[in-house]
């Protein structure tokens, strides 16, 4: 995994795993690899991976079962909420940037629709 | 838990010249620590005071033990194999390590050597710089101990070898062992560091958690490290 050195590594690992859950590569109820295996997979420190997992456990997205390892939550709503949160964050960024160009809400809507149409045609 | 390393007021002089002055440093167990500093700042000397091969004033304890002969047992230092002639076969070097170090685990060595693709039938002279460094890493990690000191393991080797070495560190560092990696080229190892220690002006200039630096200053470890030198020039 290529890290951005300006952003805390545990946070980037957290986001990486969130993306996998939303994309469905990690499914509800699925067991996560061991901490060390995850560390090797993303090329990070075991402690940093543990910190990322602890944050996710605190958020209820991962369940830690004593002696059995870590599992993605079975509560699909939690993953849905996560998806909404991540999508909102991405949209906010785009919206703010377009707004900064002095586009009205209506213009943003039209440009977005236009863009999606064009994208669809070029595929 | 006992600190992996505790140095108190350590001073080292070579002739009239002070190399390290009043070094105080505590490292908790289970960490990977980047020891950063310019060439000649005293990083290697600091490691040598810990192993006892550089005689210093002050107190040094490894895993709670300050008696020098005993302390050495808890330290695995990446030696540069200078004692072996070019004609020595790698398997002889491995046998030597097995004899000298009680905590050297042969099976563990072979696992690491396999991972790093080392050919043990070769002679020392046949190794490229990267291969030699991989051998040093495998020998150092094959000991199961408390404190690992890797002295510039990445200097002058290609980026594929660097990645392999980094992965071997993640995989084989014992959970509670602490590892100190010295380097003057930070960016490649930054993601795997828990903490950074900067040696500057003959002493420990700063000691911080890596993610804390990112969180607090929103800059990378390399940029932070460089900023210490820019700031330092004003009040030197």
Short mmCIF file of C-alpha atoms in Angstrom, two decimals, chain B residues 9 15 17 37 48 59 74 76 81 85 98 103 105 112 147 202:
data_model
loop_
_atom_site.label_atom_id
_atom_site.label_comp_id
_atom_site.label_asym_id
_atom_site.label_seq_id
_atom_site.Cartn_x
_atom_site.Cartn_y
_atom_site.Cartn_z
CA UNK B 9 23.34 10.78 30.82
CA UNK B 15 40.20 11.68 22.19
CA UNK B 17 36.28 15.26 20.72
CA UNK B 37 20.56 12.11 11.81
CA UNK B 48 28.06 0.94 19.75
CA UNK B 59 24.13 4.35 32.61
CA UNK B 74 19.85 -8.90 24.89
CA UNK B 76 21.36 -8.14 18.31
CA UNK B 81 30.87 -9.16 8.65
CA UNK B 85 37.49 -13.24 4.52
CA UNK B 98 25.05 -20.51 15.75
CA UNK B 103 19.68 -17.38 21.04
CA UNK B 105 17.67 -20.06 15.89
CA UNK B 112 14.26 -15.56 6.69
CA UNK B 147 16.68 -5.24 21.29
CA UNK B 202 25.86 15.47 19.89
#
